[in-house]
PDB file of C-alpha atoms in Angstrom:
ATOM      1  CA  MET A   1     -28.390 -51.168  -2.222  1.00 50.00           C
ATOM      2  CA  PRO A   2     -26.325 -48.937  -2.288  1.00 54.00           C
ATOM      3  CA  CYS A   3     -25.646 -46.145  -0.070  1.00 58.00           C
ATOM      4  CA  ALA A   4     -26.460 -42.242  -0.282  1.00 57.00           C
ATOM      5  CA  THR A   5     -23.501 -41.192   1.193  1.00 59.00           C
ATOM      6  CA  SER A   6     -21.716 -43.318  -1.669  1.00 57.00           C
ATOM      7  CA  ASP A   7     -24.221 -41.582  -4.703  1.00 56.00           C
ATOM      8  CA  ALA A   8     -23.237 -37.325  -2.709  1.00 57.00           C
ATOM      9  CA  MET A   9     -19.701 -38.234  -3.047  1.00 56.00           C
ATOM     10  CA  THR A  10     -19.827 -39.817  -6.361  1.00 60.00           C
ATOM     11  CA  ALA A  11     -21.055 -35.881  -7.422  1.00 68.00           C
ATOM     12  CA  GLN A  12     -18.577 -34.166  -5.728  1.00 79.00           C
ATOM     13  CA  GLN A  13     -15.967 -33.202  -8.115  1.00 86.00           C
ATOM     14  CA  LYS A  14     -12.487 -35.087  -7.470  1.00 89.00           C
ATOM     15  CA  PRO A  15      -9.815 -32.564  -5.738  1.00 87.00           C
ATOM     16  CA  THR A  16      -7.349 -31.168  -8.129  1.00 90.00           C
ATOM     17  CA  LEU A  17      -3.926 -31.614  -8.063  1.00 90.00           C
ATOM     18  CA  GLY A  18      -3.547 -28.625  -5.973  1.00 92.00           C
ATOM     19  CA  GLN A  19      -5.345 -29.294  -3.777  1.00 92.00           C
ATOM     20  CA  LYS A  20      -3.881 -32.650  -2.771  1.00 88.00           C
ATOM     21  CA  TRP A  21      -0.833 -30.924  -2.337  1.00 90.00           C
ATOM     22  CA  ARG A  22      -1.668 -27.964  -0.375  1.00 92.00           C
ATOM     23  CA  GLY A  23      -3.491 -30.571   2.048  1.00 86.00           C
ATOM     24  CA  PHE A  24      -0.278 -32.803   2.152  1.00 84.00           C
ATOM     25  CA  VAL A  25       1.335 -30.076   1.886  1.00 86.00           C
ATOM     26  CA  GLU A  26      -0.949 -29.102   5.460  1.00 87.00           C
ATOM     27  CA  LEU A  27      -0.734 -32.485   6.706  1.00 79.00           C
ATOM     28  CA  CYS A  28       2.885 -32.261   7.337  1.00 78.00           C
ATOM     29  CA  HIS A  29       3.042 -29.392   8.790  1.00 82.00           C
ATOM     30  CA  ARG A  30       0.536 -30.379  11.313  1.00 81.00           C
ATOM     31  CA  PRO A  31       1.975 -33.412  13.311  1.00 73.00           C
ATOM     32  CA  LYS A  32      -0.812 -35.740  15.432  1.00 77.00           C
ATOM     33  CA  THR A  33       1.325 -37.378  18.227  1.00 81.00           C
ATOM     34  CA  LYS A  34       4.282 -36.813  20.012  1.00 77.00           C
ATOM     35  CA  PHE A  35       5.610 -40.029  17.415  1.00 78.00           C
ATOM     36  CA  ASP A  36       4.719 -37.453  14.676  1.00 77.00           C
ATOM     37  CA  VAL A  37       7.564 -35.359  16.280  1.00 79.00           C
ATOM     38  CA  LYS A  38       9.764 -37.598  16.996  1.00 84.00           C
ATOM     39  CA  ASP A  39      10.607 -39.589  13.229  1.00 85.00           C
ATOM     40  CA  ARG A  40      10.620 -36.229  11.485  1.00 83.00           C
ATOM     41  CA  THR A  41      13.160 -35.624  14.454  1.00 88.00           C
ATOM     42  CA  ARG A  42      15.149 -37.730  14.003  1.00 91.00           C
ATOM     43  CA  ALA A  43      14.419 -37.517   9.419  1.00 90.00           C
ATOM     44  CA  LEU A  44      15.896 -33.866   9.515  1.00 92.00           C
ATOM     45  CA  ILE A  45      18.677 -35.329  11.115  1.00 96.00           C
ATOM     46  CA  LEU A  46      19.240 -37.836   8.924  1.00 96.00           C
ATOM     47  CA  PHE A  47      18.733 -35.250   6.089  1.00 97.00           C
ATOM     48  CA  ALA A  48      21.385 -32.993   7.824  1.00 97.00           C
ATOM     49  CA  ILE A  49      23.934 -35.960   7.984  1.00 98.00           C
ATOM     50  CA  VAL A  50      23.587 -36.072   4.081  1.00 98.00           C
ATOM     51  CA  VAL A  51      23.829 -33.163   2.768  1.00 98.00           C
ATOM     52  CA  LYS A  52      27.143 -33.245   5.358  1.00 98.00           C
ATOM     53  CA  GLY A  53      28.240 -36.576   3.975  1.00 98.00           C
ATOM     54  CA  LEU A  54      27.699 -34.643  -0.204  1.00 98.00           C
ATOM     55  CA  MET A  55      29.736 -31.502   1.027  1.00 97.00           C
ATOM     56  CA  GLU A  56      32.547 -33.379   2.525  1.00 97.00           C
ATOM     57  CA  LEU A  57      32.438 -35.747  -0.576  1.00 96.00           C
ATOM     58  CA  VAL A  58      32.171 -32.664  -3.240  1.00 96.00           C
ATOM     59  CA  ARG A  59      35.413 -31.674  -1.079  1.00 95.00           C
ATOM     60  CA  MET A  60      37.118 -33.958  -1.705  1.00 95.00           C
ATOM     61  CA  VAL A  61      36.489 -34.795  -5.205  1.00 92.00           C
ATOM     62  CA  LYS A  62      37.152 -31.036  -5.839  1.00 83.00           C
TER      63      LYS A  62
END
């Protein structure tokens, strides 16, 4: 016998792509734990290093 909550879930409209995107952005803006903050800091530092490296590469090729 199916659960009553599964019927209610199927009756709801599926989220649009815009709603999914807003939810993802909201999730990214609010870190849940200190490990999220550390991971995001590391990712930001890595991104900055990659950008700096690409800038140097473009300057050398130019």
